[in-house]
Amino acid sequence: MKAVANAAVAVFMFMSILVGCSNSVKPDASMFEVGIEELQGIRANEPFIITGYLKNNWKHSWEILHGAGMFTYEIVDMEGNPVKRESGMLFQNDIGYLVQIKPNEVYKDNGEEQRSEEFYTFVIDKPGRYKVRTNVEFQIEHNQEIYEQTLTSEFYKFTVE
């Protein structure tokens, strides 16, 4: 009976250490992947939507806070020159979201209902090869602390026909 009690205490202590270790990990950029959904069939002078994503590559869930403008995009030609954007007045609601992102979960939110479509819908007037990257800004609430995160993906190449 004493052996069973000792084993139960040992298991409890081991689990407490594991839980304590997981709670002491501070979130950082290496725990996430930022990317963009593949762009295909893009035609000159026709609108297309860019959708970025944030993937949790860590083994634990995170509580993230973000605004409607979590994802922004940069498009450049193959020489690195920014593609000009024709846009009128842009709007964005100052609204905040709190979501949980689970291990290996991919999160996408272009804020379609809370900001102008010009933030994620683009038109390129000349055929050719281009590059785009995703910028993402959010906060992580962990152990009653807030960790600011600003991450940028690699440039992804795509063709405009």
PDB file of C-alpha atoms in Angstrom, residues 2-54:
ATOM      1  CA  LYS A   2       2.873   2.330   0.854  1.00  0.00           C
ATOM      2  CA  ALA A   3       4.437   1.616  -2.567  1.00  0.00           C
ATOM      3  CA  VAL A   4       1.198   2.637  -4.307  1.00  0.00           C
ATOM      4  CA  ALA A   5       1.039   5.861  -2.297  1.00  0.00           C
ATOM      5  CA  ASN A   6       4.690   6.646  -3.126  1.00  0.00           C
ATOM      6  CA  ALA A   7       4.043   5.961  -6.824  1.00  0.00           C
ATOM      7  CA  ALA A   8       0.975   8.233  -6.780  1.00  0.00           C
ATOM      8  CA  VAL A   9       3.004  11.038  -5.156  1.00  0.00           C
ATOM      9  CA  ALA A  10       5.792  10.548  -7.713  1.00  0.00           C
ATOM     10  CA  VAL A  11       3.322  10.742 -10.628  1.00  0.00           C
ATOM     11  CA  PHE A  12       1.689  13.841  -9.127  1.00  0.00           C
ATOM     12  CA  MET A  13       5.084  15.551  -8.691  1.00  0.00           C
ATOM     13  CA  PHE A  14       6.118  14.628 -12.247  1.00  0.00           C
ATOM     14  CA  MET A  15       2.865  16.028 -13.672  1.00  0.00           C
ATOM     15  CA  SER A  16       3.256  19.203 -11.593  1.00  0.00           C
ATOM     16  CA  ILE A  17       6.756  19.701 -12.983  1.00  0.00           C
ATOM     17  CA  LEU A  18       5.500  19.206 -16.554  1.00  0.00           C
ATOM     18  CA  VAL A  19       2.665  21.674 -16.073  1.00  0.00           C
ATOM     19  CA  GLY A  20       5.010  24.148 -14.422  1.00  0.00           C
ATOM     20  CA  CYS A  21       7.506  23.882 -17.275  1.00  0.00           C
ATOM     21  CA  SER A  22       4.881  24.409 -19.943  1.00  0.00           C
ATOM     22  CA  ASN A  23       3.567  27.501 -18.160  1.00  0.00           C
ATOM     23  CA  SER A  24       7.037  28.988 -17.783  1.00  0.00           C
ATOM     24  CA  VAL A  25       7.780  28.966 -21.528  1.00  0.00           C
ATOM     25  CA  LYS A  26       7.608  32.475 -22.967  1.00  0.00           C
ATOM     26  CA  PRO A  27       6.135  32.740 -26.457  1.00  0.00           C
ATOM     27  CA  ASP A  28       8.398  33.909 -29.270  1.00  0.00           C
ATOM     28  CA  ALA A  29       8.471  34.102 -33.066  1.00  0.00           C
ATOM     29  CA  SER A  30      10.086  30.675 -33.487  1.00  0.00           C
ATOM     30  CA  MET A  31       6.869  29.032 -32.272  1.00  0.00           C
ATOM     31  CA  PHE A  32       4.884  30.326 -35.261  1.00  0.00           C
ATOM     32  CA  GLU A  33       4.882  30.118 -39.030  1.00  0.00           C
ATOM     33  CA  VAL A  34       3.606  32.970 -41.182  1.00  0.00           C
ATOM     34  CA  GLY A  35       2.675  32.373 -44.789  1.00  0.00           C
ATOM     35  CA  ILE A  36       0.291  33.013 -47.616  1.00  0.00           C
ATOM     36  CA  GLU A  37      -2.160  30.797 -49.454  1.00  0.00           C
ATOM     37  CA  GLU A  38      -0.954  29.898 -52.935  1.00  0.00           C
ATOM     38  CA  LEU A  39      -1.854  32.393 -55.658  1.00  0.00           C
ATOM     39  CA  GLN A  40      -2.869  30.865 -58.986  1.00  0.00           C
ATOM     40  CA  GLY A  41      -4.717  32.040 -62.066  1.00  0.00           C
ATOM     41  CA  ILE A  42      -3.995  35.739 -61.468  1.00  0.00           C
ATOM     42  CA  ARG A  43      -4.797  37.866 -64.509  1.00  0.00           C
ATOM     43  CA  ALA A  44      -3.711  41.420 -65.250  1.00  0.00           C
ATOM     44  CA  ASN A  45      -6.323  44.090 -64.470  1.00  0.00           C
ATOM     45  CA  GLU A  46      -8.516  41.613 -62.543  1.00  0.00           C
ATOM     46  CA  PRO A  47      -8.943  41.711 -58.759  1.00  0.00           C
ATOM     47  CA  PHE A  48      -7.556  38.880 -56.647  1.00  0.00           C
ATOM     48  CA  ILE A  49      -7.579  38.217 -52.911  1.00  0.00           C
ATOM     49  CA  ILE A  50      -4.508  37.514 -50.819  1.00  0.00           C
ATOM     50  CA  THR A  51      -4.996  35.455 -47.672  1.00  0.00           C
ATOM     51  CA  GLY A  52      -2.223  35.124 -45.138  1.00  0.00           C
ATOM     52  CA  TYR A  53      -2.050  32.688 -42.282  1.00  0.00           C
ATOM     53  CA  LEU A  54      -0.503  32.183 -38.862  1.00  0.00           C
TER      54      LEU A  54
END
